Amino acid sequence: MIVCLCKGVSDRDVHAAIDQGSRTVRDVGRCCRAGTDCGACVSAVRDMLQRKRSRNPPASG
Ligand code: FES
């Protein structure tokens, strides 16, 4: 499924960016360019980050 229409970034690409260490919407944008144009997909990217974080909480927290 395409998450970011502007850059043609799929949910798989965003998940891959998160798996590679992206922790913020800005990180994801740097990694796969999602959210770096109109910004309409930023809330979807943020949701994905939050879901991933709640499944894999950081070791320190
Ligand atoms: S839809 Fe992602 S930046 Fe426009």
PDB file of N, CA and C and ligand atoms in Angstrom:
ATOM      1  N   MET A   1       0.848  -1.190   0.000  1.00  0.00           N
ATOM      2  CA  MET A   1       0.000   0.000   0.000  1.00  0.00           C
ATOM      3  C   MET A   1       0.890   1.249   0.000  1.00  0.00           C
ATOM      4  N   ILE A   2       0.540   2.193  -0.840  1.00  0.00           N
ATOM      5  CA  ILE A   2       1.311   3.439  -0.881  1.00  0.00           C
ATOM      6  C   ILE A   2       0.891   4.334   0.278  1.00  0.00           C
ATOM      7  N   VAL A   3       1.864   4.775   1.059  1.00  0.00           N
ATOM      8  CA  VAL A   3       1.614   5.672   2.184  1.00  0.00           C
ATOM      9  C   VAL A   3       1.793   7.121   1.725  1.00  0.00           C
ATOM     10  N   CYS A   4       2.864   7.351   0.985  1.00  0.00           N
ATOM     11  CA  CYS A   4       3.198   8.707   0.542  1.00  0.00           C
ATOM     12  C   CYS A   4       3.041   8.780  -0.980  1.00  0.00           C
ATOM     13  N   LEU A   5       1.958   9.427  -1.380  1.00  0.00           N
ATOM     14  CA  LEU A   5       1.673   9.526  -2.819  1.00  0.00           C
ATOM     15  C   LEU A   5       2.695  10.411  -3.519  1.00  0.00           C
ATOM     16  N   CYS A   6       3.120  11.471  -2.860  1.00  0.00           N
ATOM     17  CA  CYS A   6       4.050  12.411  -3.499  1.00  0.00           C
ATOM     18  C   CYS A   6       5.334  11.708  -3.925  1.00  0.00           C
ATOM     19  N   LYS A   7       5.843  10.858  -3.045  1.00  0.00           N
ATOM     20  CA  LYS A   7       7.138  10.228  -3.298  1.00  0.00           C
ATOM     21  C   LYS A   7       7.009   8.757  -3.668  1.00  0.00           C
ATOM     22  N   GLY A   8       5.771   8.255  -3.725  1.00  0.00           N
ATOM     23  CA  GLY A   8       5.568   6.857  -4.102  1.00  0.00           C
ATOM     24  C   GLY A   8       6.175   5.893  -3.099  1.00  0.00           C
ATOM     25  N   VAL A   9       6.032   6.203  -1.806  1.00  0.00           N
ATOM     26  CA  VAL A   9       6.632   5.363  -0.762  1.00  0.00           C
ATOM     27  C   VAL A   9       5.551   4.451  -0.176  1.00  0.00           C
ATOM     28  N   SER A  10       5.862   3.165  -0.099  1.00  0.00           N
ATOM     29  CA  SER A  10       4.887   2.197   0.409  1.00  0.00           C
ATOM     30  C   SER A  10       5.056   1.988   1.914  1.00  0.00           C
ATOM     31  N   ASP A  11       4.068   1.330   2.511  1.00  0.00           N
ATOM     32  CA  ASP A  11       4.170   1.012   3.938  1.00  0.00           C
ATOM     33  C   ASP A  11       5.379   0.117   4.206  1.00  0.00           C
ATOM     34  N   ARG A  12       5.695  -0.752   3.256  1.00  0.00           N
ATOM     35  CA  ARG A  12       6.893  -1.594   3.403  1.00  0.00           C
ATOM     36  C   ARG A  12       8.154  -0.750   3.497  1.00  0.00           C
ATOM     37  N   ASP A  13       8.222   0.292   2.657  1.00  0.00           N
ATOM     38  CA  ASP A  13       9.397   1.170   2.683  1.00  0.00           C
ATOM     39  C   ASP A  13       9.505   1.872   4.039  1.00  0.00           C
ATOM     40  N   VAL A  14       8.352   2.310   4.556  1.00  0.00           N
ATOM     41  CA  VAL A  14       8.371   3.014   5.854  1.00  0.00           C
ATOM     42  C   VAL A  14       8.782   2.040   6.954  1.00  0.00           C
ATOM     43  N   HIS A  15       8.228   0.821   6.921  1.00  0.00           N
ATOM     44  CA  HIS A  15       8.617  -0.175   7.929  1.00  0.00           C
ATOM     45  C   HIS A  15      10.111  -0.484   7.833  1.00  0.00           C
ATOM     46  N   ALA A  16      10.618  -0.562   6.598  1.00  0.00           N
ATOM     47  CA  ALA A  16      12.049  -0.828   6.420  1.00  0.00           C
ATOM     48  C   ALA A  16      12.868   0.315   7.021  1.00  0.00           C
ATOM     49  N   ALA A  17      12.412   1.543   6.803  1.00  0.00           N
ATOM     50  CA  ALA A  17      13.120   2.703   7.364  1.00  0.00           C
ATOM     51  C   ALA A  17      13.140   2.627   8.890  1.00  0.00           C
ATOM     52  N   ILE A  18      12.011   2.224   9.472  1.00  0.00           N
ATOM     53  CA  ILE A  18      11.930   2.108  10.936  1.00  0.00           C
ATOM     54  C   ILE A  18      12.855   0.985  11.408  1.00  0.00           C
ATOM     55  N   ASP A  19      12.851  -0.128  10.683  1.00  0.00           N
ATOM     56  CA  ASP A  19      13.727  -1.258  11.040  1.00  0.00           C
ATOM     57  C   ASP A  19      15.201  -0.869  10.949  1.00  0.00           C
ATOM     58  N   GLN A  20      15.495   0.083  10.057  1.00  0.00           N
ATOM     59  CA  GLN A  20      16.888   0.520   9.901  1.00  0.00           C
ATOM     60  C   GLN A  20      17.272   1.591  10.922  1.00  0.00           C
ATOM     61  N   GLY A  21      16.342   1.917  11.818  1.00  0.00           N
ATOM     62  CA  GLY A  21      16.711   2.806  12.902  1.00  0.00           C
ATOM     63  C   GLY A  21      16.003   4.152  12.936  1.00  0.00           C
ATOM     64  N   SER A  22      15.119   4.423  11.968  1.00  0.00           N
ATOM     65  CA  SER A  22      14.391   5.689  11.998  1.00  0.00           C
ATOM     66  C   SER A  22      13.483   5.712  13.219  1.00  0.00           C
ATOM     67  N   ARG A  23      13.549   6.800  13.994  1.00  0.00           N
ATOM     68  CA  ARG A  23      12.747   6.907  15.211  1.00  0.00           C
ATOM     69  C   ARG A  23      11.768   8.076  15.169  1.00  0.00           C
ATOM     70  N   THR A  24      11.906   8.941  14.181  1.00  0.00           N
ATOM     71  CA  THR A  24      11.020  10.092  14.070  1.00  0.00           C
ATOM     72  C   THR A  24      10.548  10.212  12.616  1.00  0.00           C
ATOM     73  N   VAL A  25       9.506  11.031  12.435  1.00  0.00           N
ATOM     74  CA  VAL A  25       8.998  11.263  11.083  1.00  0.00           C
ATOM     75  C   VAL A  25      10.122  11.822  10.211  1.00  0.00           C
ATOM     76  N   ARG A  26      10.943  12.678  10.799  1.00  0.00           N
ATOM     77  CA  ARG A  26      12.050  13.260  10.032  1.00  0.00           C
ATOM     78  C   ARG A  26      13.065  12.200   9.615  1.00  0.00           C
ATOM     79  N   ASP A  27      13.358  11.278  10.548  1.00  0.00           N
ATOM     80  CA  ASP A  27      14.264  10.167  10.214  1.00  0.00           C
ATOM     81  C   ASP A  27      13.726   9.374   9.032  1.00  0.00           C
ATOM     82  N   VAL A  28      12.420   9.064   9.098  1.00  0.00           N
ATOM     83  CA  VAL A  28      11.807   8.270   8.026  1.00  0.00           C
ATOM     84  C   VAL A  28      11.915   9.032   6.706  1.00  0.00           C
ATOM     85  N   GLY A  29      11.684  10.334   6.749  1.00  0.00           N
ATOM     86  CA  GLY A  29      11.787  11.148   5.541  1.00  0.00           C
ATOM     87  C   GLY A  29      13.183  11.130   4.945  1.00  0.00           C
ATOM     88  N   ARG A  30      14.177  11.194   5.848  1.00  0.00           N
ATOM     89  CA  ARG A  30      15.567  11.151   5.369  1.00  0.00           C
ATOM     90  C   ARG A  30      15.871   9.808   4.723  1.00  0.00           C
ATOM     91  N   CYS A  31      15.281   8.752   5.290  1.00  0.00           N
ATOM     92  CA  CYS A  31      15.604   7.396   4.842  1.00  0.00           C
ATOM     93  C   CYS A  31      14.884   7.036   3.540  1.00  0.00           C
ATOM     94  N   CYS A  32      13.577   7.341   3.449  1.00  0.00           N
ATOM     95  CA  CYS A  32      12.831   6.874   2.266  1.00  0.00           C
ATOM     96  C   CYS A  32      12.024   7.988   1.599  1.00  0.00           C
ATOM     97  N   ARG A  33      12.139   9.216   2.098  1.00  0.00           N
ATOM     98  CA  ARG A  33      11.535  10.414   1.508  1.00  0.00           C
ATOM     99  C   ARG A  33      10.050  10.566   1.790  1.00  0.00           C
ATOM    100  N   ALA A  34       9.438   9.638   2.529  1.00  0.00           N
ATOM    101  CA  ALA A  34       8.026   9.792   2.881  1.00  0.00           C
ATOM    102  C   ALA A  34       7.856  11.047   3.736  1.00  0.00           C
ATOM    103  N   GLY A  35       6.849  11.839   3.423  1.00  0.00           N
ATOM    104  CA  GLY A  35       6.535  13.005   4.229  1.00  0.00           C
ATOM    105  C   GLY A  35       7.372  14.228   3.932  1.00  0.00           C
ATOM    106  N   THR A  36       8.176  14.175   2.871  1.00  0.00           N
ATOM    107  CA  THR A  36       9.073  15.298   2.596  1.00  0.00           C
ATOM    108  C   THR A  36       8.511  16.263   1.553  1.00  0.00           C
ATOM    109  N   ASP A  37       7.257  16.041   1.126  1.00  0.00           N
ATOM    110  CA  ASP A  37       6.683  16.973   0.149  1.00  0.00           C
ATOM    111  C   ASP A  37       5.465  17.669   0.753  1.00  0.00           C
ATOM    112  N   CYS A  38       4.254  17.228   0.443  1.00  0.00           N
ATOM    113  CA  CYS A  38       3.064  17.962   0.905  1.00  0.00           C
ATOM    114  C   CYS A  38       2.780  17.755   2.386  1.00  0.00           C
ATOM    115  N   GLY A  39       3.257  16.652   2.952  1.00  0.00           N
ATOM    116  CA  GLY A  39       3.060  16.409   4.376  1.00  0.00           C
ATOM    117  C   GLY A  39       1.768  15.677   4.720  1.00  0.00           C
ATOM    118  N   ALA A  40       0.953  15.352   3.712  1.00  0.00           N
ATOM    119  CA  ALA A  40      -0.329  14.700   3.990  1.00  0.00           C
ATOM    120  C   ALA A  40      -0.163  13.327   4.626  1.00  0.00           C
ATOM    121  N   CYS A  41       0.974  12.677   4.399  1.00  0.00           N
ATOM    122  CA  CYS A  41       1.175  11.323   4.906  1.00  0.00           C
ATOM    123  C   CYS A  41       1.852  11.311   6.272  1.00  0.00           C
ATOM    124  N   VAL A  42       2.194  12.479   6.800  1.00  0.00           N
ATOM    125  CA  VAL A  42       2.975  12.524   8.049  1.00  0.00           C
ATOM    126  C   VAL A  42       2.241  11.833   9.191  1.00  0.00           C
ATOM    127  N   SER A  43       0.920  12.027   9.291  1.00  0.00           N
ATOM    128  CA  SER A  43       0.206  11.400  10.401  1.00  0.00           C
ATOM    129  C   SER A  43       0.214   9.875  10.254  1.00  0.00           C
ATOM    130  N   ALA A  44       0.148   9.382   9.014  1.00  0.00           N
ATOM    131  CA  ALA A  44       0.216   7.931   8.797  1.00  0.00           C
ATOM    132  C   ALA A  44       1.587   7.397   9.189  1.00  0.00           C
ATOM    133  N   VAL A  45       2.638   8.133   8.826  1.00  0.00           N
ATOM    134  CA  VAL A  45       4.002   7.717   9.184  1.00  0.00           C
ATOM    135  C   VAL A  45       4.145   7.731  10.704  1.00  0.00           C
ATOM    136  N   ARG A  46       3.593   8.767  11.350  1.00  0.00           N
ATOM    137  CA  ARG A  46       3.688   8.863  12.809  1.00  0.00           C
ATOM    138  C   ARG A  46       2.973   7.677  13.465  1.00  0.00           C
ATOM    139  N   ASP A  47       1.798   7.329  12.937  1.00  0.00           N
ATOM    140  CA  ASP A  47       1.057   6.170  13.462  1.00  0.00           C
ATOM    141  C   ASP A  47       1.896   4.898  13.354  1.00  0.00           C
ATOM    142  N   MET A  48       2.555   4.733  12.209  1.00  0.00           N
ATOM    143  CA  MET A  48       3.373   3.540  12.010  1.00  0.00           C
ATOM    144  C   MET A  48       4.530   3.506  12.995  1.00  0.00           C
ATOM    145  N   LEU A  49       5.148   4.657  13.236  1.00  0.00           N
ATOM    146  CA  LEU A  49       6.237   4.744  14.209  1.00  0.00           C
ATOM    147  C   LEU A  49       5.725   4.363  15.596  1.00  0.00           C
ATOM    148  N   GLN A  50       4.545   4.902  15.961  1.00  0.00           N
ATOM    149  CA  GLN A  50       4.003   4.640  17.292  1.00  0.00           C
ATOM    150  C   GLN A  50       3.649   3.174  17.458  1.00  0.00           C
ATOM    151  N   ARG A  51       3.048   2.589  16.417  1.00  0.00           N
ATOM    152  CA  ARG A  51       2.671   1.184  16.492  1.00  0.00           C
ATOM    153  C   ARG A  51       3.909   0.304  16.646  1.00  0.00           C
ATOM    154  N   LYS A  52       4.932   0.637  15.878  1.00  0.00           N
ATOM    155  CA  LYS A  52       6.170  -0.137  15.929  1.00  0.00           C
ATOM    156  C   LYS A  52       6.808  -0.004  17.311  1.00  0.00           C
ATOM    157  N   ARG A  53       6.782   1.222  17.847  1.00  0.00           N
ATOM    158  CA  ARG A  53       7.387   1.480  19.150  1.00  0.00           C
ATOM    159  C   ARG A  53       6.648   0.717  20.245  1.00  0.00           C
ATOM    160  N   SER A  54       5.327   0.682  20.164  1.00  0.00           N
ATOM    161  CA  SER A  54       4.574   0.005  21.228  1.00  0.00           C
ATOM    162  C   SER A  54       4.800  -1.501  21.161  1.00  0.00           C
ATOM    163  N   ARG A  55       5.130  -2.004  19.966  1.00  0.00           N
ATOM    164  CA  ARG A  55       5.420  -3.429  19.841  1.00  0.00           C
ATOM    165  C   ARG A  55       6.856  -3.750  20.287  1.00  0.00           C
ATOM    166  N   ASN A  56       7.780  -2.814  20.021  1.00  0.00           N
ATOM    167  CA  ASN A  56       9.192  -3.013  20.360  1.00  0.00           C
ATOM    168  C   ASN A  56       9.667  -1.853  21.244  1.00  0.00           C
ATOM    169  N   PRO A  57       9.243  -1.810  22.491  1.00  0.00           N
ATOM    170  CA  PRO A  57       9.651  -0.685  23.328  1.00  0.00           C
ATOM    171  C   PRO A  57      11.168  -0.652  23.502  1.00  0.00           C
ATOM    172  N   PRO A  58      11.746   0.554  23.588  1.00  0.00           N
ATOM    173  CA  PRO A  58      13.194   0.631  23.772  1.00  0.00           C
ATOM    174  C   PRO A  58      13.614  -0.072  25.051  1.00  0.00           C
ATOM    175  N   ALA A  59      14.801  -0.679  25.021  1.00  0.00           N
ATOM    176  CA  ALA A  59      15.259  -1.465  26.159  1.00  0.00           C
ATOM    177  C   ALA A  59      15.351  -0.646  27.431  1.00  0.00           C
ATOM    178  N   SER A  60      15.677   0.657  27.282  1.00  0.00           N
ATOM    179  CA  SER A  60      15.860   1.491  28.464  1.00  0.00           C
ATOM    180  C   SER A  60      14.521   1.887  29.086  1.00  0.00           C
ATOM    181  N   GLY A  61      13.456   1.841  28.333  1.00  0.00           N
ATOM    182  CA  GLY A  61      12.210   2.355  28.866  1.00  0.00           C
ATOM    183  C   GLY A  61      11.235   1.265  29.081  1.00  0.00           C
TER     184      GLY A  61
HETATM  185  S1  FES B   1       1.830  12.304   0.472  1.00  0.00           S
HETATM  186 FE1  FES B   1       3.721  12.152   1.505  1.00  0.00          FE
HETATM  187  S2  FES B   1       4.597  14.104   1.263  1.00  0.00           S
HETATM  188 FE2  FES B   1       2.768  14.221   0.133  1.00  0.00          FE
END
